[in-house]
Amino acid sequence: MNLFAGVGGGAADGGGTGTALLELTPHKMAVCHLVQVFAPAAQAGGDVVPPFPFESLTHHNRLGLFLFTLTRSCDDFLEPPLEEFLKQLRAVDDLTNGWFCEQLTSALSALNSPDDLFNFFDKLRGVFTAPEGASAEDVFLDPNSQLGVFLRCCILAFNSMTFEGVCHLLADLVMYCNSADASYDLAEHEDFNSEMGNLMDADIGSHAGIFDKFHQGYASEHHMGESSSTLTRASMSPYDFDNANTFKADDNPTCLRSRWQLEAYLNQQADILEKDPGSVPLNLFNATMTQLQTLAPELHRVQFLQYLNALYHDDYVASLDNLHRYFDYSAGMQGLFGRSLSQVQDIVVGKYESALLCLGNLHCYFGHPKKALEAFAEAVRVSQMNNDDSCLAYVLGAISNLLSKIGISNTVGIISSPYSLGTNIGLGTPLSIQQQLLVLLKRSLKRADALKLPSLLSFDHLSLAKFDLKHVQRPLVSFGPNASTKLRTCPADVCKNLRLGSRVLTDFGADVLSTSNDNGSFSTSWLRNLSATSDSWRSSSKNTKKIHINDFDNFHYHAQPSPVPASILQLAGSAYLLRATAWEHYGSAPMVRMNVLVYATCFADAASSSELSLAYVKLIQQLAVFKGYSAAFCALKLAEKKFPSSTSLHIQLLGMQILHERALHRGHLKVAQQICDEFGVLSSSVSGVDIELKTEFSVRRARTLLAAKQFSQAAAVANSLFSTCYKYNMQVENASVLLLLAEIHKKSDNAVLGLPYALASQSFCKSFNLDLLEASATLTLAELWLDLGSSHAKKALSLVYQSLPMILGHGGLELRARAHVVLAKCHLSDLKFSVLEDPEAVLDPLNQATEDLQALEYHEMAAEAYYLKAMAYNHLGKLDEREEAAARFKDHVTALETPHNEEDSLKY
Amino acid sequence: MASAKESYRAELRASSRQLSERCLYSAAKWAAELLVGVELDAAPVPSAAMDSPSSSSAASAGRLLHLHRSGGSSFRHRPRPGGGSSSEAGTPLGGVSYVSTPIPDDDAFDSGGDKYLLAKTYFDCREYRRAAHVLQNQVGRKAVFLRCYALYMAGEKRKEAEMIELEGSLGKSNAVNQELVALEKELSTHRRTGSIDSFGLYLYGIVLRDKGCEGLARTILVESVNTYPWNWSAWSELQSLCTSSDILNNLNLKNHWMKDFFLASAYLELKMHEEALKRYERLMGVFRCSGYIQAQIATVQYSMRDLDEAEMIFEELLRTDPFRVDSMDIYSNLLYAKESLTALSFLAHRVFLTDKYRPESCCIIANYYSLKGQHEKSVLYFQRALKLNRKYLSAWTLMGHEYVELKNSPAAIDAYRRAVDINPRDFRALYGLGQIYEMMGMPFYALYYFRKSSYLQPNDARLWIAMAQCYESDPLQMIEEAIKCYERAANSNDTEGIALHQLAKLHGMLGQSEEAAFYYKKDLERMEVEERQGQNFVEALLFLAKHYKSIGRFEDAEHYCTRLLDYTGPEKETAKNMLQGIKRLQSGFPSMDIDHFAL
């Protein structure tokens, strides 16, 4: 989950800044010619009819839209060759039988001397001036429109061009018109291909994988009811890294697009890198960036893209080199963009402290928390020295992210001088780590609010929600007996911060959408649809020669891209994921499912593959808990196809979790132990790292030992785990481990020892508002009281009734089955209760329990349930039902005691 | 011995002529300089040369006379050390057997001699396209080479013009030689059919290098130098493509004596100074009068910080070759380092009069202005040098130094970064980057650059000291790492003596008195040897006195206190008090008496 994502921006609108961002090229001249056809000099006294050769206003407007998109599309940094341009134009020009193409080709070929160029641009100026005697209602091009500004920039560029430039332009025009010439065979190709053979094979495989993943993902998305916008986005990757682009520079004139389009292209590439680094081959991306850098040496953002590329492909040395090179060249003055920091209306974070911020994030990414903290501390100091409040706010947020991400153990020794981080509040005593984290978050929140940095504001709110979810609020300054002694988490604070975090969407909409800031995705999408339309039209041209295709039909092929930038959508989506996590803690399963589904449906396009896989994991976990293992494994197979295992650790862990649960329930203890060992292998051997994974490993090991009835060893493992969780202040895990200890003592017939653990767990759950876990603890308490003797049956029954609403409303199959079994046991243990008088009070819960346990393949509890049913039927005198229940009991006991086909438990 | 030298002369004489005929003037110049540099025989007799059967024509005889006269002049102006043993000193490289490569016959008059002559004349007048056009239908290897070379030069000329024209808003797009595509096509065809000679291979190699195909370019250039070893331009291009010793060791080169020049130059470039110096000194045995070898030896010694030795060689070079500009930029750097303002001003004036618009000249003048403290003018001349040669590495680095003096940090960082991008092994530019970031209060960020520069130049104590100072700066306070760096500096010829003192201080800060005393003592010994006195000396004496008193070694403590009495200042009183205390501690009886009186 990348919560530290900024808004893409910083690319100035090229239309209004003169010739500095536009250089005249043959492609731009072709566009100018078409603009002239689109808006010819008005005829005096004419009617309001489209000029020749347009047949209708729709036809006329389609050409206008095509011209608009040409000036804004940013799917490549090189201008298209004439052949491709004519192909696109033919798709628009389906009514005049190629008149546009012929006229364009002849017009460009006629430019043979500098005087021809001068005449060409003189005619262009006529587009803006109305002829004498024309009335005010005559149609001519608005100079301030997008096309008007483009045309004026081209005219201005030509006026300021030197004679050498004119000669160059003529030579480029000749090459542009002859760009279809066949290229020769080079001896160089043989050596080049042999040297790059392995790389090419790997890349071809990668491309094939992209297409395979794309098709399967598309089917999977349809199955999951998601939108198909990924089709448009995923298809960009193979095109962007087509190997032919590497050799284009030799054949065609190397004409760059406008600066605005270049920067939009770089932002787009940054989006692709962050969303799914696996779809971008490392070396091909570098080759493309190197080519762009050769053509535009002063466009230093290319180096930043190379840094991102190396970062997301885990190339530490290249990341460091490119990061330092970028900031050495640009001095941080070109600002940061893409996924890093800047926003459209933010103060551009400049100067060298940004380098330290990026360096800290780099070390954070590669797992060097000590170095990251050193870099952040230096960034804080330099930001304060240079009065860079924006950078300071971001650094504080980054430090908070670092502290919350790497866990607590490592930071004890890292922050040797907390005063350097500005977290000293004047008490003279160093604050604890949690308090430092809270101070940093609140300070960053205040700065982001004052400086109006919506992305950072949203990130800070989400981080505060995460903090409040797991930590008890304490006053920072505790004086005297009046200090509050109530130690509980505040769900209201969590919900408030989550709502404020997702409000970034409305803030963005209110501020930015009103300025109609186009990031080029609309134009890019329109042109891509045009290519699809062209192919479709060509294949069916014989059958539908004269069918008129409406403009809006083009958009039916693919969904339109959202006007909101991906970084904003990603932050808003993260808020929903965090909501799902919060409701997991608070024990509301429908709310978990709802939030995850909203995330997977509405934010999947902008999400990174890591976060999207996390959403799938949550949904599959819900399936496993509420629908059983078959449904969960079906969904898991779909998820594994969508997320290759090399890029998703979440999916891999989820598979192991479900397999372990099923093996425990089936009584396949060897398989369960094997899966436990795999958990242990996955975690790092370094102390304090991967603490969540190690915790899960220990929990599963204790449960395996418990199932094998090795109670002493299970208790030892659980006690050791509790010490670890207590040491690292993992409160939620503390409650779970205490409950596990109670279970161990209950199973070993030590109810008296189990009671304190269950009560302690219940107390933890109350403090942290873990309602579902509290219900589970209450149920365990009831079982413990029941084990103490039938005189406590009433007390146990009242406890069960107390927990039933939560369990039946939000609990999983296993928890509900347990509740039903305990309820039946309470009734049967009650000396005053008679089965004869109210048999349904016992049989109904037992029937419900056996249904649930069937889906879970839980032999042990199913055997217990059937045993109780047999006893009940024995009391009722129904011998046939009794014998049937006894037979089922025997089946389950046999399956539990003599496991066979253990290998099946390792397969889905 | 005489036959070996004579064969060297014959080879160089023929190659210089052949290279000139093909308009490869830099290589021809290099060969001619080396020819004059071959050591003369013990008894030169001009009349004997005139009577030799090889000089059958008047023109040849005249050329030989000219060469002998020039050689004799060099001999008379350069008395050798130990002149009496000239025969022994002139022994060639013993024990080395070189591969003998036959000198190829020239086919000048077999393929359009008159047209070739006209084309060469056009080439000399820089009318490259006319030269190529004249040879359009010639099929001889010599004519094919000259036509392709003329086209290449025409493309280069056009490229330089376009570099000015094509400057856009996104920076100067690197203009390319438009002839590369056609040349590669033709030369690759010739190579496949086997109708290419070594000169054509050389041209093919530089075409491939310009296109970025470095691996194939190396292969082609190795073929070229293996078949014609006397083209120093081919060796130079091959060296520029060897960016690491692994690449250098993997070259499949024949063992010609020209290979020694190549290896020595490559070692110098790769900072393998000892190997380079060894090879150049062996080459001096045969080419004793070569200015090139002497300049290279001086450059090696300058790189090894032997400034005095290098200066003597450069001065001798200027005496014998007063209008030389090659390598004089290294000499100006040396004079700058020694702060020889007068010599630097003379050198700047001389190169200005000789050749004003060479990058080396601009660099020398810039160094002069820098030493005078006029950094704006210095930057101006460095920029002019970089206009003339964009890849002039030392100009970028030195301009970075000037921007540091002008307190223009972004410009300095940009200049250093361009130097690093040209040569990633330039530790000076990396060191400069580290220094700037440290000055801007970013020591953790600066460590990255210091680490890289130390890795590239591990024997330079200054780099380790800079890294150590970053570690011990207030924001970082990483004392252990600083100690490690200072230890490396102390083992790497720390001439200023910073490392030992800092090691002692830092160990003292960590409370490690034994180590601190050890280093203070070493520092004292070093300062005594160098006869350097100062605050550090007094500080060391005081610490050692206190330390030995605290551990009970009173004789040592008394020794250092006595030495402290020789200095003025508060330490003298401290030493007196300590001496009295030591005396009281040493005799227990008076102490008891004093205690008794107190009671």
Coordinates of N, CA and C in Angstrom, one line a residue, chain B residues 1-11 41:
Chain B
M1 N 71.3 -4.5 -31.4 CA 70.8 -3.2 -30.9 C 70.6 -2.2 -32.1
A2 N 71.7 -2.0 -32.8 CA 71.6 -1.1 -33.9 C 70.5 -1.5 -34.9
S3 N 70.5 -2.8 -35.2 CA 69.5 -3.3 -36.2 C 68.1 -3.0 -35.7
A4 N 67.8 -3.2 -34.4 CA 66.5 -3.0 -33.8 C 66.1 -1.5 -34.0
K5 N 67.0 -0.6 -33.6 CA 66.7 0.8 -33.7 C 66.5 1.2 -35.2
E6 N 67.3 0.6 -36.0 CA 67.1 0.9 -37.4 C 65.8 0.5 -38.0
S7 N 65.4 -0.7 -37.5 CA 64.1 -1.2 -38.0 C 63.0 -0.3 -37.4
Y8 N 63.1 0.2 -36.2 CA 62.1 1.1 -35.7 C 62.1 2.4 -36.5
R9 N 63.2 2.9 -36.9 CA 63.3 4.1 -37.7 C 62.6 3.8 -39.1
A10 N 62.9 2.7 -39.7 CA 62.4 2.4 -41.0 C 60.9 2.3 -40.9
E11 N 60.4 1.6 -39.9 CA 58.9 1.5 -39.7 C 58.3 2.8 -39.5
D41 N 72.7 6.5 -32.6 CA 73.8 5.6 -32.4 C 75.0 6.4 -31.7

